[in-house]
PDB file of C-alpha atoms in Angstrom:
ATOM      1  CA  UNK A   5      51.688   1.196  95.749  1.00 46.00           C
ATOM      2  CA  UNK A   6      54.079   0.336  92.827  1.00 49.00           C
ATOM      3  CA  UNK A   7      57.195   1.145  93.267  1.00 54.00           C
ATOM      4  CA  UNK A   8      60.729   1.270  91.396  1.00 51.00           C
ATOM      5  CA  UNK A   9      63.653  -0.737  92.761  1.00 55.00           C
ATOM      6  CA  UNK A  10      67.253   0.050  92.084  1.00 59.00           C
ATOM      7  CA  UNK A  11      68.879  -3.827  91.577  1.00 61.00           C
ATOM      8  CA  UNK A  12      71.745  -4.078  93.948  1.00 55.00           C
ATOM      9  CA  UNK A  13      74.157  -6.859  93.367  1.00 46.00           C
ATOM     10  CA  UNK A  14      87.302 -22.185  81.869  1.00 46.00           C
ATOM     11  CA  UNK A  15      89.225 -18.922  80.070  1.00 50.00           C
ATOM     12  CA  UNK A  16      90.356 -21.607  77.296  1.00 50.00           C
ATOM     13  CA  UNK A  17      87.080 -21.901  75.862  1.00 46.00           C
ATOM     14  CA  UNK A  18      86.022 -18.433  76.445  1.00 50.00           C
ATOM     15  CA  UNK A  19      88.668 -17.144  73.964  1.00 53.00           C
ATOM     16  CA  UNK A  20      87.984 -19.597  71.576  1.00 51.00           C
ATOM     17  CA  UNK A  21      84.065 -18.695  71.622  1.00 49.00           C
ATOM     18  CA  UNK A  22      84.857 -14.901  71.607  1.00 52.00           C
ATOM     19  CA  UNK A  23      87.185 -15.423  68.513  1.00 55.00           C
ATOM     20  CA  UNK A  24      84.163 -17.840  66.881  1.00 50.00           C
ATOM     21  CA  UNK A  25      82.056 -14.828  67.569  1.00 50.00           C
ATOM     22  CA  UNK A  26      84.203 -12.054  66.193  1.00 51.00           C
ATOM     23  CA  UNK A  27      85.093 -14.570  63.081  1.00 45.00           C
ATOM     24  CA  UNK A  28      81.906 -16.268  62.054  1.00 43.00           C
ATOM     25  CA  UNK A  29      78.874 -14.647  59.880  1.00 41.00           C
ATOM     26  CA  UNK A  30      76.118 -13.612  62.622  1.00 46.00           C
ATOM     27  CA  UNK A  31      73.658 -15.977  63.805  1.00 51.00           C
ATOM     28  CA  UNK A  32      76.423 -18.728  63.387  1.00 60.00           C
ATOM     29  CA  UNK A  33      77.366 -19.405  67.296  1.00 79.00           C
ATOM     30  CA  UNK A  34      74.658 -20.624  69.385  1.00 94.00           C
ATOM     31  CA  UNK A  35      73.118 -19.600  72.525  1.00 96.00           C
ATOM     32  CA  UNK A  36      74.688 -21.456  74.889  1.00 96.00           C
ATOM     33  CA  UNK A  37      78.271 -20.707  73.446  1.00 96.00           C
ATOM     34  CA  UNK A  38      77.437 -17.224  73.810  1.00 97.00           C
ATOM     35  CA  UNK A  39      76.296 -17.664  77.045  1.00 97.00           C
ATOM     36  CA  UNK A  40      80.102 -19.610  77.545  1.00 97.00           C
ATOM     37  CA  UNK A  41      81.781 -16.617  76.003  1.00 97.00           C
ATOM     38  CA  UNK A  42      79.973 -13.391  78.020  1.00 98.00           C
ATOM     39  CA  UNK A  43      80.631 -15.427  81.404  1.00 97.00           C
ATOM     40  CA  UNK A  44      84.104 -14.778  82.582  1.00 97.00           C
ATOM     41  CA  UNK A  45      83.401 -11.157  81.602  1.00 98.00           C
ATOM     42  CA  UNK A  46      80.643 -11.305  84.408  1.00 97.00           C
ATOM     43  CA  UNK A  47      82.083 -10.292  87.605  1.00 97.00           C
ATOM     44  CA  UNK A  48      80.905  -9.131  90.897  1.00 97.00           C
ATOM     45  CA  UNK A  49      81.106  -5.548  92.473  1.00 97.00           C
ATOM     46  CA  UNK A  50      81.709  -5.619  96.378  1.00 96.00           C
ATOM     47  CA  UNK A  51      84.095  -4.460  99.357  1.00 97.00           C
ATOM     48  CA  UNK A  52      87.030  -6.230 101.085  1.00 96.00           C
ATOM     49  CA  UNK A  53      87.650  -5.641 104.919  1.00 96.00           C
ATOM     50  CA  UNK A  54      90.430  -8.467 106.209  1.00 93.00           C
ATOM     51  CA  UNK A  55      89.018  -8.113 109.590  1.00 92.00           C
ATOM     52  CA  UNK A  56      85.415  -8.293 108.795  1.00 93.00           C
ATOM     53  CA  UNK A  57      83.488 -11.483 108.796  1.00 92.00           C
ATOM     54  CA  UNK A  58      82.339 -12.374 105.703  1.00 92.00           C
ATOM     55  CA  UNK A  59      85.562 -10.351 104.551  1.00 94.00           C
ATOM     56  CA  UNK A  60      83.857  -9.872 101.090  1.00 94.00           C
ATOM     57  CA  UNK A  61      80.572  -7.880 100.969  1.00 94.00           C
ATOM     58  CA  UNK A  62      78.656  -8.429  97.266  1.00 95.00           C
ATOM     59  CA  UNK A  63      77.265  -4.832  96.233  1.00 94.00           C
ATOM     60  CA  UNK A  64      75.930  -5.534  92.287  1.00 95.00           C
ATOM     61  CA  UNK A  65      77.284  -7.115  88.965  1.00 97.00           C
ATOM     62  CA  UNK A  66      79.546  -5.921  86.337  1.00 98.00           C
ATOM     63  CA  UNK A  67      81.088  -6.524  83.753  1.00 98.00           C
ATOM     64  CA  UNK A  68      84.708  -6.312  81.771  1.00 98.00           C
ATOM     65  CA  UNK A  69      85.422  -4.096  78.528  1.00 97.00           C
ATOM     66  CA  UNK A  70      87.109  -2.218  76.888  1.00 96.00           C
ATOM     67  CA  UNK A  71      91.195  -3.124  77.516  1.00 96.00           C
ATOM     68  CA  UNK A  72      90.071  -5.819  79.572  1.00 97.00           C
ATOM     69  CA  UNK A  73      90.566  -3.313  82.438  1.00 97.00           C
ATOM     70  CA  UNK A  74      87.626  -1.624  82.597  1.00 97.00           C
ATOM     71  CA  UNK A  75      84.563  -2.984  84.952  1.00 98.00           C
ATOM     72  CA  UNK A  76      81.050  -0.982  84.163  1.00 98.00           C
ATOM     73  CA  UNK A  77      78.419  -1.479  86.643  1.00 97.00           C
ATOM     74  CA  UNK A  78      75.740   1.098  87.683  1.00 96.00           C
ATOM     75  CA  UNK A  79      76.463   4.009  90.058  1.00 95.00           C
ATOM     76  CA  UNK A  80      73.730   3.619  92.722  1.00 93.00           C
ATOM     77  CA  UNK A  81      75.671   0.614  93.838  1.00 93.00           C
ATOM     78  CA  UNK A  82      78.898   2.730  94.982  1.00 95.00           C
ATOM     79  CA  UNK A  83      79.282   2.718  98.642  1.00 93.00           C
ATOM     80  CA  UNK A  84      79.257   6.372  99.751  1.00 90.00           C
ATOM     81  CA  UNK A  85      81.975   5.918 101.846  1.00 92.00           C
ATOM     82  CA  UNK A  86      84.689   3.176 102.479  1.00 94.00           C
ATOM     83  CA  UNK A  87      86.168   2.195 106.245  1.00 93.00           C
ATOM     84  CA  UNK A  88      89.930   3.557 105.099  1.00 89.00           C
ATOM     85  CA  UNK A  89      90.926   2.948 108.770  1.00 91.00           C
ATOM     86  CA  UNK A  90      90.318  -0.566 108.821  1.00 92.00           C
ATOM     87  CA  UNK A  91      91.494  -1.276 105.064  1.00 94.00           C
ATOM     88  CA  UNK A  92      88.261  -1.417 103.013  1.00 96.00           C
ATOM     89  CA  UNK A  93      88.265  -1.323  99.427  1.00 97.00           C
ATOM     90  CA  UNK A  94      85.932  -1.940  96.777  1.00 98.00           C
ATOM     91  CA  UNK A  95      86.816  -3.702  93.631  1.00 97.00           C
ATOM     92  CA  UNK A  96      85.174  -7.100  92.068  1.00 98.00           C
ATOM     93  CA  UNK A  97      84.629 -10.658  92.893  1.00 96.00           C
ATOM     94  CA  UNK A  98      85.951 -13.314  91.091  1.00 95.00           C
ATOM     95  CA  UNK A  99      84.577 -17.526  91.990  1.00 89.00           C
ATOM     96  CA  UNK A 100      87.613 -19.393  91.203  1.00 83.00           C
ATOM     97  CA  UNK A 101      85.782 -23.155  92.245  1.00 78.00           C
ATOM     98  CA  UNK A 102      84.600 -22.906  95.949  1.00 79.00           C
ATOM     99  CA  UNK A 103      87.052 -19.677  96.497  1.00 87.00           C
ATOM    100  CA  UNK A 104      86.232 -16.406  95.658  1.00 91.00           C
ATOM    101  CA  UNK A 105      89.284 -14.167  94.503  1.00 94.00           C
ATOM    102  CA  UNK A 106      88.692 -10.185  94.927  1.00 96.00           C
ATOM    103  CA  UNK A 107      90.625  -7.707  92.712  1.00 97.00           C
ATOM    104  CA  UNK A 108      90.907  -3.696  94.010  1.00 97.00           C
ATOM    105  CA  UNK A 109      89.489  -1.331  91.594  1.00 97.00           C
ATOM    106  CA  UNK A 110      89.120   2.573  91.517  1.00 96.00           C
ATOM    107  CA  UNK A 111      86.309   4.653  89.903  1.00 96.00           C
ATOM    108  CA  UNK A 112      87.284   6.381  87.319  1.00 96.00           C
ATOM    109  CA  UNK A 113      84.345   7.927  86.322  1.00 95.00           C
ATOM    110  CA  UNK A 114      80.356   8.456  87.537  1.00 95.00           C
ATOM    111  CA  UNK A 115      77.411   9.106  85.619  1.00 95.00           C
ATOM    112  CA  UNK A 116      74.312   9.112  88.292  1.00 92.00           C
ATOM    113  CA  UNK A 117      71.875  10.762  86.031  1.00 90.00           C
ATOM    114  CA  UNK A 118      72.418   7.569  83.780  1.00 93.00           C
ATOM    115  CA  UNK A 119      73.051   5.664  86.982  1.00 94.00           C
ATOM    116  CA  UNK A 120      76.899   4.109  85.727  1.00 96.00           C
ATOM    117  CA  UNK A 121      79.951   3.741  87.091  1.00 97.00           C
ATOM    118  CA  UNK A 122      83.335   3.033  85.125  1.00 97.00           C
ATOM    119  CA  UNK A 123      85.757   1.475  87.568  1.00 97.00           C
ATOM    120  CA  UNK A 124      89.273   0.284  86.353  1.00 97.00           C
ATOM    121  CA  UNK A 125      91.530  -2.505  87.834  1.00 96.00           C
ATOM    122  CA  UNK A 126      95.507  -3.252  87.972  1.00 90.00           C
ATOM    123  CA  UNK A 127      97.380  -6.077  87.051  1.00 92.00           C
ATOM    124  CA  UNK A 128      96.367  -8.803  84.107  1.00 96.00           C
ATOM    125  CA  UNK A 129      93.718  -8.195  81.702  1.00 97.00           C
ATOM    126  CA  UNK A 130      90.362  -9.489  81.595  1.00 97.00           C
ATOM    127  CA  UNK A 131      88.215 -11.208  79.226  1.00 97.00           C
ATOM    128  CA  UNK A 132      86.326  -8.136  77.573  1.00 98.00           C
ATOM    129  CA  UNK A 133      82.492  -8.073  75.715  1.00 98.00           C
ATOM    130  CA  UNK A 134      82.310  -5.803  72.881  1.00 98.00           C
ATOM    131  CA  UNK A 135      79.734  -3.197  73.233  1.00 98.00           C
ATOM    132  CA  UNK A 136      77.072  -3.240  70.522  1.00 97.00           C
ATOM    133  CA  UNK A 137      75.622  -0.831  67.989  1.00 93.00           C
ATOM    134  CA  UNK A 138      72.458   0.373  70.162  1.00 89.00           C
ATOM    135  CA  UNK A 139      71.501   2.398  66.709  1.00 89.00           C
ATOM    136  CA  UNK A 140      69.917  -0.792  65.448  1.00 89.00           C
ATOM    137  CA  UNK A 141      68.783  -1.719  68.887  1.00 95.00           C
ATOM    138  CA  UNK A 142      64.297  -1.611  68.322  1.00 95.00           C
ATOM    139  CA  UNK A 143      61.192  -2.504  70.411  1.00 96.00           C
ATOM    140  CA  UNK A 144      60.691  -6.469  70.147  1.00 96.00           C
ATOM    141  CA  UNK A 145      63.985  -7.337  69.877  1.00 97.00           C
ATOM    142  CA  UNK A 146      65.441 -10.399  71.645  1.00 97.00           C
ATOM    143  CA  UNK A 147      67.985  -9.748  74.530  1.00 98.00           C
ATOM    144  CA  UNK A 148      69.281 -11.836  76.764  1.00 98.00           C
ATOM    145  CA  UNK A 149      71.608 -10.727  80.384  1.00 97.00           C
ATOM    146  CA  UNK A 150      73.785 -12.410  82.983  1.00 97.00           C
ATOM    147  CA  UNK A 151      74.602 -11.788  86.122  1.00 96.00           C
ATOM    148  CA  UNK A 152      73.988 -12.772  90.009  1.00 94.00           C
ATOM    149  CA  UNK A 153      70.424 -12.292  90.748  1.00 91.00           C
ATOM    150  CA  UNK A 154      70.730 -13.447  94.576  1.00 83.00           C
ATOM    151  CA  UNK A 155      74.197 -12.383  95.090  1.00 85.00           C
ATOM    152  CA  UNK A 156      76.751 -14.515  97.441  1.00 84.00           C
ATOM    153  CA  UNK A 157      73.453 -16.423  98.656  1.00 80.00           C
ATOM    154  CA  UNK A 158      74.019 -19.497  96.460  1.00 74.00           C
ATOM    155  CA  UNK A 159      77.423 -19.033  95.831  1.00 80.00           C
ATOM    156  CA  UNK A 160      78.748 -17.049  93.144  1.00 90.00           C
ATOM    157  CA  UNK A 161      77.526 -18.715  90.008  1.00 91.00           C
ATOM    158  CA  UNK A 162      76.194 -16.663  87.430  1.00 94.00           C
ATOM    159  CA  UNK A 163      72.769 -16.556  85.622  1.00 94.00           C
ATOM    160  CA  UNK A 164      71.413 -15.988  82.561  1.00 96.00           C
ATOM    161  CA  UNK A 165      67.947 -14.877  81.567  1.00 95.00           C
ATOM    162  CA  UNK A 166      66.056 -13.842  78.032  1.00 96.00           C
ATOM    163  CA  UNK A 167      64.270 -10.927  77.947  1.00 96.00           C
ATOM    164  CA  UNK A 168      62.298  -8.658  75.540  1.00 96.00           C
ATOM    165  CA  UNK A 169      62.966  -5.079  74.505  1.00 97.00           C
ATOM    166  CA  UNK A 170      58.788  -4.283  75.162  1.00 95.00           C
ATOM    167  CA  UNK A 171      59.443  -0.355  75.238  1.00 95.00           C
ATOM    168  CA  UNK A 172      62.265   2.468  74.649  1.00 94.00           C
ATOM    169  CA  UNK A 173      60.621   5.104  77.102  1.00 90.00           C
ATOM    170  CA  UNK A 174      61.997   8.342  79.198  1.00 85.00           C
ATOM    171  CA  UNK A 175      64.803   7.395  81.779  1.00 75.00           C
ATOM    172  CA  UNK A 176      63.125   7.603  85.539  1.00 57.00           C
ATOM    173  CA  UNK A 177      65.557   7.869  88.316  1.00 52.00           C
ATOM    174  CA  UNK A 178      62.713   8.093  91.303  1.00 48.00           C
ATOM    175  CA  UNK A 179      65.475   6.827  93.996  1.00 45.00           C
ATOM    176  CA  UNK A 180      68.181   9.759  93.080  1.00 47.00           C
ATOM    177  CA  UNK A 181      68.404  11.545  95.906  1.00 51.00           C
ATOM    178  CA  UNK A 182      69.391  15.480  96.630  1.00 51.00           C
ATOM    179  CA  UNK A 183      72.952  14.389  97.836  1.00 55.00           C
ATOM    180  CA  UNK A 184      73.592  13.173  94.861  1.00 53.00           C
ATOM    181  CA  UNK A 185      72.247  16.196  92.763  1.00 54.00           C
ATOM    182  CA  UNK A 186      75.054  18.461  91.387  1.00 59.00           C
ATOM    183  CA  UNK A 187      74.617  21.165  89.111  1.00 60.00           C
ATOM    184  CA  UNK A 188      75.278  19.324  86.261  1.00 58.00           C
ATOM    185  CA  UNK A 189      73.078  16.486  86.667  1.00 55.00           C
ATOM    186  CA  UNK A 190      70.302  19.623  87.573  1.00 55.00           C
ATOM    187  CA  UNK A 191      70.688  20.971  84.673  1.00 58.00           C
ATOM    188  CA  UNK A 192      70.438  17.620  82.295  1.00 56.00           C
ATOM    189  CA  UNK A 193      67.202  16.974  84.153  1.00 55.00           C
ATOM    190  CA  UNK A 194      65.997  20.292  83.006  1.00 59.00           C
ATOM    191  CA  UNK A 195      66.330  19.083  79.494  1.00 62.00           C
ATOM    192  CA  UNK A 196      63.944  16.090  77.242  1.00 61.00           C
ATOM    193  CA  UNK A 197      64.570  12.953  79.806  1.00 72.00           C
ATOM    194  CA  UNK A 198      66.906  10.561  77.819  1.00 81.00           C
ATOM    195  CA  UNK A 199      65.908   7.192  77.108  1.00 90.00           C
ATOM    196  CA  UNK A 200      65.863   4.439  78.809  1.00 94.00           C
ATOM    197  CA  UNK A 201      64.936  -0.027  77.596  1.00 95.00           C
ATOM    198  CA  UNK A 202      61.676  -1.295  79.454  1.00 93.00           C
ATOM    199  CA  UNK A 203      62.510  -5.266  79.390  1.00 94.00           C
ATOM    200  CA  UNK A 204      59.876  -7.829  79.495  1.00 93.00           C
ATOM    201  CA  UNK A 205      62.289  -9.969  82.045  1.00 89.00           C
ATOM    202  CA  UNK A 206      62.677 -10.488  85.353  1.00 86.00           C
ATOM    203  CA  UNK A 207      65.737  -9.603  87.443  1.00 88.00           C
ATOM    204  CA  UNK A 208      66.917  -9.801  91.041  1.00 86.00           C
ATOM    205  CA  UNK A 209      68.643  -7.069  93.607  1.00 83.00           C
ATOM    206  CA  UNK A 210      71.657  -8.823  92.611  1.00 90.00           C
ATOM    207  CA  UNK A 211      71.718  -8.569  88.470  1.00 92.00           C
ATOM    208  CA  UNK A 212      72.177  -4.654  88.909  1.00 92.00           C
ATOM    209  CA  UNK A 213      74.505  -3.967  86.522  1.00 96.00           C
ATOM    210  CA  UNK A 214      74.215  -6.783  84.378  1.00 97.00           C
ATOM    211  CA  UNK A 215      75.519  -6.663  80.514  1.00 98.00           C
ATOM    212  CA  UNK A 216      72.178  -6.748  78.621  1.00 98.00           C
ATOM    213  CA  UNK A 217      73.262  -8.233  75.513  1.00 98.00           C
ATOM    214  CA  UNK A 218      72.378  -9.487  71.713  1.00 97.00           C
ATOM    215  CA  UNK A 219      71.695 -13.096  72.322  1.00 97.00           C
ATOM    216  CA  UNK A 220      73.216 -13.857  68.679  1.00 96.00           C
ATOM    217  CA  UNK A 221      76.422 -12.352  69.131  1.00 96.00           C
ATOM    218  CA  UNK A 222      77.200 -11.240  72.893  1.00 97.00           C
ATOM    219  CA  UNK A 223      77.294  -7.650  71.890  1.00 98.00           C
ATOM    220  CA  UNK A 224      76.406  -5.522  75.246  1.00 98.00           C
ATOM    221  CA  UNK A 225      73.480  -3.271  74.405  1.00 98.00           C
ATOM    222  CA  UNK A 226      72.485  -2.012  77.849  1.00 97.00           C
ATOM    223  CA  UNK A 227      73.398  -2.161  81.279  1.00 97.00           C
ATOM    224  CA  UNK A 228      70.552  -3.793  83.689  1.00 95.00           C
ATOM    225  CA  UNK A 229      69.884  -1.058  86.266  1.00 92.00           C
ATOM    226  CA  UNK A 230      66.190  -1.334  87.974  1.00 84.00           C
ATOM    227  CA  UNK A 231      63.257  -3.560  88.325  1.00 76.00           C
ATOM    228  CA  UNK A 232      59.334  -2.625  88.758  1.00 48.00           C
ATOM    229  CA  UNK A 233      58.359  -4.269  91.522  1.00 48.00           C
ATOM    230  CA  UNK A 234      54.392  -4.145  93.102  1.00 42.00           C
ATOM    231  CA  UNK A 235      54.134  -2.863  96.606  1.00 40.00           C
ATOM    232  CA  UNK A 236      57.105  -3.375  98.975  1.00 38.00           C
ATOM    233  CA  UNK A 237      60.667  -3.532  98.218  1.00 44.00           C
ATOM    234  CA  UNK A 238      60.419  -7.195  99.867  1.00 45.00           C
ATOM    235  CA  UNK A 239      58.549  -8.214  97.117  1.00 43.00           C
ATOM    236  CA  UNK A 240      61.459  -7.925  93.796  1.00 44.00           C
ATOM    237  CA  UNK A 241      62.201 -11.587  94.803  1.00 48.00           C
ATOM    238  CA  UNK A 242      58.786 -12.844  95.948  1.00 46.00           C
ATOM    239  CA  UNK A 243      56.557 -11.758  94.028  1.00 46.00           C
ATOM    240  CA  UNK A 244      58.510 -10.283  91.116  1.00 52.00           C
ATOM    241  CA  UNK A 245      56.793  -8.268  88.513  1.00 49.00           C
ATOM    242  CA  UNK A 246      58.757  -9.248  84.885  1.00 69.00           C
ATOM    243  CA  UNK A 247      59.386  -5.499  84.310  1.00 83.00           C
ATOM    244  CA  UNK A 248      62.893  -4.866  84.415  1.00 90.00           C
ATOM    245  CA  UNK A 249      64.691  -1.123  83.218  1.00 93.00           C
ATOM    246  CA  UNK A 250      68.085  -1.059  81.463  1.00 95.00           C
ATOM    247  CA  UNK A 251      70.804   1.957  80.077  1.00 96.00           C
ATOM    248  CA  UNK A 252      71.503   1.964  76.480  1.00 97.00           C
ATOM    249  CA  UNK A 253      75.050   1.467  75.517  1.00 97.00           C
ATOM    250  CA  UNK A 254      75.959   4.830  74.109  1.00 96.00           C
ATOM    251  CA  UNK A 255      76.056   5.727  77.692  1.00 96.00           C
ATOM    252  CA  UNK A 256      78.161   3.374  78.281  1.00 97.00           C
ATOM    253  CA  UNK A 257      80.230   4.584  75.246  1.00 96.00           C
ATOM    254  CA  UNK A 258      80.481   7.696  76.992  1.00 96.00           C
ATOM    255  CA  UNK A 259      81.228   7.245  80.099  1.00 96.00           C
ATOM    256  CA  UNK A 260      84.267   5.285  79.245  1.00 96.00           C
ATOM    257  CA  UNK A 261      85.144   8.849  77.039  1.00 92.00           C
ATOM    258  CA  UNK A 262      85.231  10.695  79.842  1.00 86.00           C
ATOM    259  CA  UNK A 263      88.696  11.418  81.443  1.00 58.00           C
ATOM    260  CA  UNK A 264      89.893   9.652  84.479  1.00 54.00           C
ATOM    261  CA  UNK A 265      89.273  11.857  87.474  1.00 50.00           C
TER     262      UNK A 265
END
C-alpha cells in the first residue's frame, strides 16, 4: 500500500561565491559554485548527551538564514522530549574534517500544520542562503537541494541532487498525529488545504529539511519535508520512488515573522 514518509535527518570561498551570486547578472555563476556557496549553510539537526555513546544523535537537515542565526528545518523532526537530567540538548551538527562540532540551539517557533521549525543559535554567525521569491516559483521549473540523505552513516558530507517542480498540489500531512493537533492547527485544516511542491527527485530519511533551492542562484524556494515511498517504510532507501514533497518559502517567510516564544 503506498504510503507517505516524513524524511528524518572552506568559509573563504563560500563568501566569495555568495558575494559572486548577490553581484553578478543571473545565470552568471555556475552550478557547482552554487553548490560551493549553499554548503556551509547546510547543517545537521540532532541531540547531544556527554554520557551517551555516540554522544551526537543526527535527527534531519537544516539550514542557516536569516542573521546567520537562524536554522529552519521541519517540525516533525523535534524530539518530543529531551533527557534534561542527563544534559541533552538539541541544536546542529557541524563536520569540521573527521570531527563533528555541535552548536545548542532553541526553538523559537513551530509550524506543524506546515511541518517547520525555526530554531536559533548563540555565539558567531553563520553563513546564511537568501530565501527566494516563491511568486515566480511554476510547474517545470528546475530545482536543485542539499542535504544528508543517509545521515551520520557515511560521515557527515553533504549531497546534492536536481529535481523537478512536476506539481504545486494541496499540502497532505497523513503522519500528524492528534497530540500534535491544537486548536489552531484544527481550525486551518478546516479551511482550502494550502499548497504544497510535488518534486520529481528522490530524497532520503536524512534530507528532511533540506533547502530546496534555484539551481541558478541558490535562492531557497522550499524546504524538503516528505518522500512517497511504495509499500513499507523500509523501502524510501531501497526501493525509492522519485516522488519527493517540499514547503514553499512563504512559509518559511512566516514562520521566521512570528515572535519568539
Amino acid at each position: 500500500m503506498p504510503t507517505f514518509l516524513l524524511l528524518r535527518g572552506s568559509r573563504a570561498l563560500a563568501a566569495a561565491v555568495l558575494a559572486l551570486l548577490a553581484s553578478a547578472p543571473a545565470r552568471c555563476a555556475s552550478f557547482g559554485q552554487v553548490i560551493a556557496a549553499v554548503k556551509p549553510s547546510v547543517v545537521g539537526i540532532g541531540t547531544y548527551q556527554p554520557s551517551r555513546s555516540p554522544a551526537i544523535v543526527f535527527v534531519a537537515t537544516g539550514f542557516v538564514t536569516g542573521d546567520g542565526l537562524s536554522v529552519i528545518t521541519n517540525a516533525h523532526a523535534m524530539p518530543d522530549t529531551l533527557d534534561s537530567e542527563h544534559n541533552e540538548a538539541l541544536g546542529i551538527v557541524i563536520a569540521r574534517g573527521d570531527k563533528l562540532d555541535f552548536r545548542p540551539a532553541r526553538v523559537a517557533a513551530l509550524d506543524r500544520l506546515h511541518d517547520l521549525a525555526h530554531l536559533r543559535l548563540a555565539g558567531a554567525p553563520m553563513p546564511a542562503l537568501r530565501l527566494g521569491d516563491g511568486s515566480n516559483v511554476e510547474e517545470g521549473q528546475a530545482l536543485a537541494f542539499t542535504g544528508f540523505p543517509l545521515g551520520m552513516v557515511l560521515g557527515l558530507h553533504p549531497v546534492t541532487h536536481r529535481a523537478m517542480l512536476s506539481a504545486i498540489t494541496p499540502l497532505v500531512m497523513p503522519s500528524l498525529s492528534s497530540r500534535k493537533l491544537d486548536a489552531r492547527v484544527i481550525a486551518q485544516l478546516a479551511r482550502a488545504p494550502a499548497l504544497i511542491y510535488q518534486l520529481d527527485g528522490t530524497a532520503y530519511p536524512g534530507n528532511s529539511g533540506s533547502p530546496v533551492y534555484d539551481p541558478d542562484s541558490g535562492d531557497v524556494l522550499a524546504v524538503l519535508n516528505m518522500v512517497f515511498v511504495k509499500g513499507l517504510k523500509e523501502n524510501a532507501i531501497s526501493n525509492p520512488s522519485g516522488i519527493s514533497y517540499a514547503i514553499p518559502v512563504n512559509h518559511v517567510r512566516a514562520l521566521l515573522q512570528q515572535t519568539t516564544p
